[in-house]
PDB file of C-alpha atoms in Angstrom:
ATOM      1  CA  MET T  39     -12.894 -25.011 -34.100  1.00  0.00           C
ATOM      2  CA  THR T  40      -9.438 -23.864 -32.513  1.00  0.00           C
ATOM      3  CA  SER T  41      -9.420 -22.747 -28.872  1.00  0.00           C
ATOM      4  CA  THR T  42      -9.820 -18.953 -29.718  1.00  0.00           C
ATOM      5  CA  THR T  43     -12.906 -19.242 -31.411  1.00  0.00           C
ATOM      6  CA  ALA T  44     -14.437 -21.760 -28.796  1.00  0.00           C
ATOM      7  CA  SER T  45     -17.015 -20.655 -26.856  1.00  0.00           C
ATOM      8  CA  ALA T  46     -16.614 -20.649 -22.686  1.00  0.00           C
ATOM      9  CA  GLN T  47     -18.704 -23.623 -22.831  1.00  0.00           C
ATOM     10  CA  GLU T  48     -16.662 -25.990 -25.000  1.00  0.00           C
ATOM     11  CA  ILE T  49     -13.238 -25.117 -23.149  1.00  0.00           C
ATOM     12  CA  ALA T  50     -15.144 -25.529 -19.867  1.00  0.00           C
ATOM     13  CA  ARG T  51     -16.419 -28.639 -21.021  1.00  0.00           C
ATOM     14  CA  ALA T  52     -13.011 -29.915 -22.657  1.00  0.00           C
ATOM     15  CA  TYR T  53     -11.042 -28.825 -19.089  1.00  0.00           C
ATOM     16  CA  THR T  54     -13.660 -30.603 -16.782  1.00  0.00           C
ATOM     17  CA  GLU T  55     -13.397 -33.705 -18.632  1.00  0.00           C
ATOM     18  CA  ALA T  56     -10.295 -33.548 -19.003  1.00  0.00           C
ATOM     19  CA  TRP T  57      -9.726 -33.199 -15.381  1.00  0.00           C
ATOM     20  CA  MET T  58     -12.338 -36.086 -14.702  1.00  0.00           C
ATOM     21  CA  ASN T  59     -10.864 -38.667 -16.499  1.00  0.00           C
ATOM     22  CA  GLY T  60      -7.341 -38.036 -14.844  1.00  0.00           C
ATOM     23  CA  ASP T  61      -5.358 -36.137 -17.021  1.00  0.00           C
ATOM     24  CA  VAL T  62      -4.526 -33.018 -15.416  1.00  0.00           C
ATOM     25  CA  ASP T  63      -1.776 -32.208 -17.760  1.00  0.00           C
ATOM     26  CA  LYS T  64      -4.522 -31.698 -20.786  1.00  0.00           C
ATOM     27  CA  ALA T  65      -6.757 -29.737 -18.115  1.00  0.00           C
ATOM     28  CA  LEU T  66      -3.878 -27.303 -17.395  1.00  0.00           C
ATOM     29  CA  ALA T  67      -3.967 -26.790 -20.955  1.00  0.00           C
ATOM     30  CA  TYR T  68      -6.655 -24.600 -20.977  1.00  0.00           C
ATOM     31  CA  VAL T  69      -5.597 -22.738 -18.173  1.00  0.00           C
ATOM     32  CA  ALA T  70      -4.260 -19.060 -18.279  1.00  0.00           C
ATOM     33  CA  ASN T  71      -0.883 -19.091 -16.826  1.00  0.00           C
ATOM     34  CA  ASP T  72      -2.379 -16.192 -14.258  1.00  0.00           C
ATOM     35  CA  ALA T  73      -5.998 -18.325 -13.869  1.00  0.00           C
ATOM     36  CA  VAL T  74      -7.631 -17.874 -10.612  1.00  0.00           C
ATOM     37  CA  CYS T  75      -9.552 -21.242  -8.593  1.00  0.00           C
ATOM     38  CA  LYS T  76     -11.860 -20.037  -5.843  1.00  0.00           C
ATOM     39  CA  ALA T  77     -13.127 -22.828  -3.810  1.00  0.00           C
ATOM     40  CA  PRO T  78     -14.604 -23.754  -0.971  1.00  0.00           C
ATOM     41  CA  ASN T  79     -10.823 -25.181   0.835  1.00  0.00           C
ATOM     42  CA  GLY T  80      -8.714 -22.126  -0.628  1.00  0.00           C
ATOM     43  CA  THR T  81      -7.523 -19.735  -3.370  1.00  0.00           C
ATOM     44  CA  PHE T  82      -5.236 -21.015  -6.110  1.00  0.00           C
ATOM     45  CA  GLU T  83      -3.831 -18.969  -8.315  1.00  0.00           C
ATOM     46  CA  GLY T  84      -1.859 -19.857 -11.604  1.00  0.00           C
ATOM     47  CA  LYS T  85      -1.391 -23.000 -13.420  1.00  0.00           C
ATOM     48  CA  ASP T  86       0.962 -24.278 -10.040  1.00  0.00           C
ATOM     49  CA  GLY T  87      -2.176 -23.882  -8.109  1.00  0.00           C
ATOM     50  CA  PHE T  88      -4.602 -25.290 -10.391  1.00  0.00           C
ATOM     51  CA  GLN T  89      -2.303 -28.149 -10.437  1.00  0.00           C
ATOM     52  CA  ARG T  90      -2.289 -28.484  -6.770  1.00  0.00           C
ATOM     53  CA  PHE T  91      -6.230 -28.040  -6.870  1.00  0.00           C
ATOM     54  CA  ILE T  92      -7.287 -30.959  -9.003  1.00  0.00           C
ATOM     55  CA  GLY T  93      -4.384 -33.168  -9.671  1.00  0.00           C
ATOM     56  CA  PRO T  94      -4.675 -35.032  -6.033  1.00  0.00           C
ATOM     57  CA  PHE T  95      -8.574 -34.481  -6.551  1.00  0.00           C
ATOM     58  CA  ALA T  96      -8.347 -35.855  -9.859  1.00  0.00           C
ATOM     59  CA  GLY T  97      -6.208 -38.376  -8.875  1.00  0.00           C
ATOM     60  CA  SER T  98      -8.475 -40.171  -6.040  1.00  0.00           C
ATOM     61  CA  LEU T  99     -11.316 -40.083  -8.353  1.00  0.00           C
ATOM     62  CA  ASN T 100     -13.707 -43.570  -8.800  1.00  0.00           C
ATOM     63  CA  GLY T 101     -15.503 -42.121 -11.562  1.00  0.00           C
ATOM     64  CA  ALA T 102     -17.530 -38.841 -12.696  1.00  0.00           C
ATOM     65  CA  THR T 103     -20.148 -37.884 -14.667  1.00  0.00           C
ATOM     66  CA  LEU T 104     -20.399 -34.271 -16.232  1.00  0.00           C
ATOM     67  CA  ILE T 105     -23.923 -33.510 -16.085  1.00  0.00           C
ATOM     68  CA  ASP T 106     -24.282 -30.127 -18.328  1.00  0.00           C
ATOM     69  CA  VAL T 107     -22.279 -27.175 -19.136  1.00  0.00           C
ATOM     70  CA  LEU T 108     -24.441 -23.617 -19.865  1.00  0.00           C
ATOM     71  CA  GLY T 109     -22.879 -21.400 -21.135  1.00  0.00           C
ATOM     72  CA  ASP T 110     -22.269 -18.649 -23.890  1.00  0.00           C
ATOM     73  CA  ALA T 111     -18.796 -16.764 -25.415  1.00  0.00           C
ATOM     74  CA  THR T 112     -17.145 -15.999 -22.220  1.00  0.00           C
ATOM     75  CA  HIS T 113     -18.772 -17.794 -19.158  1.00  0.00           C
ATOM     76  CA  ALA T 114     -20.051 -21.401 -18.342  1.00  0.00           C
ATOM     77  CA  ALA T 115     -21.498 -23.230 -15.745  1.00  0.00           C
ATOM     78  CA  VAL T 116     -20.461 -26.425 -15.555  1.00  0.00           C
ATOM     79  CA  VAL T 117     -22.650 -29.470 -13.266  1.00  0.00           C
ATOM     80  CA  TYR T 118     -21.232 -32.636 -11.871  1.00  0.00           C
ATOM     81  CA  THR T 119     -21.450 -34.856  -9.793  1.00  0.00           C
ATOM     82  CA  LEU T 120     -18.295 -37.082  -8.685  1.00  0.00           C
ATOM     83  CA  ASP T 121     -17.838 -40.718  -7.291  1.00  0.00           C
ATOM     84  CA  ALA T 122     -14.595 -39.427  -4.723  1.00  0.00           C
ATOM     85  CA  PRO T 123     -13.238 -42.302  -2.391  1.00  0.00           C
ATOM     86  CA  PHE T 124     -15.304 -40.341   0.913  1.00  0.00           C
ATOM     87  CA  LYS T 125     -18.854 -40.289  -0.852  1.00  0.00           C
ATOM     88  CA  SER T 126     -20.221 -41.215  -4.197  1.00  0.00           C
ATOM     89  CA  ASP T 127     -22.345 -39.114  -6.513  1.00  0.00           C
ATOM     90  CA  PHE T 128     -20.891 -35.826  -5.068  1.00  0.00           C
ATOM     91  CA  PRO T 129     -22.077 -33.207  -6.617  1.00  0.00           C
ATOM     92  CA  GLY T 130     -20.107 -30.147  -7.755  1.00  0.00           C
ATOM     93  CA  MET T 131     -20.404 -26.795  -9.889  1.00  0.00           C
ATOM     94  CA  ASP T 132     -17.793 -24.682 -11.081  1.00  0.00           C
ATOM     95  CA  TYR T 133     -18.386 -20.987 -12.768  1.00  0.00           C
ATOM     96  CA  VAL T 134     -16.084 -21.193 -15.171  1.00  0.00           C
ATOM     97  CA  THR T 135     -14.527 -17.478 -17.368  1.00  0.00           C
ATOM     98  CA  VAL T 136     -12.938 -17.649 -20.100  1.00  0.00           C
ATOM     99  CA  LYS T 137     -10.737 -14.978 -21.923  1.00  0.00           C
ATOM    100  CA  ASP T 138      -8.899 -15.444 -25.454  1.00  0.00           C
ATOM    101  CA  GLY T 139      -9.367 -19.300 -25.547  1.00  0.00           C
ATOM    102  CA  ARG T 140      -8.219 -20.513 -21.501  1.00  0.00           C
ATOM    103  CA  VAL T 141     -10.022 -20.818 -18.448  1.00  0.00           C
ATOM    104  CA  THR T 142      -9.073 -17.682 -16.636  1.00  0.00           C
ATOM    105  CA  GLU T 143     -11.157 -18.109 -13.619  1.00  0.00           C
ATOM    106  CA  VAL T 144     -12.995 -20.899 -11.724  1.00  0.00           C
ATOM    107  CA  LEU T 145     -15.651 -20.594  -8.997  1.00  0.00           C
ATOM    108  CA  SER T 146     -15.934 -24.256  -7.608  1.00  0.00           C
ATOM    109  CA  HIS T 147     -18.496 -24.805  -5.769  1.00  0.00           C
ATOM    110  CA  PHE T 148     -18.943 -28.264  -3.291  1.00  0.00           C
ATOM    111  CA  ASP T 149     -20.333 -29.160   0.202  1.00  0.00           C
ATOM    112  CA  LEU T 150     -17.007 -30.241   2.201  1.00  0.00           C
ATOM    113  CA  SER T 151     -18.642 -31.985   5.016  1.00  0.00           C
ATOM    114  CA  PRO T 152     -18.664 -35.618   3.335  1.00  0.00           C
ATOM    115  CA  LEU T 153     -15.211 -35.352   2.691  1.00  0.00           C
ATOM    116  CA  ILE T 154     -14.799 -33.928   6.688  1.00  0.00           C
ATOM    117  CA  GLN T 155     -16.862 -36.620   8.429  1.00  0.00           C
ATOM    118  CA  ALA T 156     -15.137 -39.581   6.032  1.00  0.00           C
ATOM    119  CA  GLY T 157     -11.670 -38.420   8.128  1.00  0.00           C
ATOM    120  CA  GLY T 158     -10.486 -36.538   5.005  1.00  0.00           C
ATOM    121  CA  ASN T 159      -8.168 -33.803   4.935  1.00  0.00           C
ATOM    122  CA  PRO T 160     -10.187 -30.406   3.326  1.00  0.00           C
ATOM    123  CA  GLN T 161      -7.037 -28.876   1.646  1.00  0.00           C
ATOM    124  CA  HIS T 162      -5.713 -31.992  -0.464  1.00  0.00           C
TER     125      HIS T 162
END
C-alpha cells in the first residue's frame, strides 16, 4: 500500500514505531514539511520542530510498547508506554492527523511530572 492510499491508522503506526525504535529519520519521512506537534512541553512546527521534539527523547528510550492504534482515513489515536530513563511504564497518547499520506498534526499527551520529579528538563 502506498502512502497516498494508506490510512491515518497505518501511517500513525509506522511513524510511531519508527521513533520508538530510535529511527528518527524514518519517523520524519512520514511528517509533512509544515506539520505541527502540540505537546505539554510546547508547540513544535515543521520537520525541524518534530526533530527537536522526538530526536532527544527517542534516543534516550530504554524501550517502548505500542498498545494500540485506532483510527480512520484521516485521524488516529496512538496509545503507548515508554521505558524512559526517568520512569518505566510511562504512558502516553498521540492524536495524529494525516493529509495526503503525511502526518500534519500531532497532539501529544503525557504527564510531565515524573520527568520533573526525576530532575529532568521538560523542554528537552
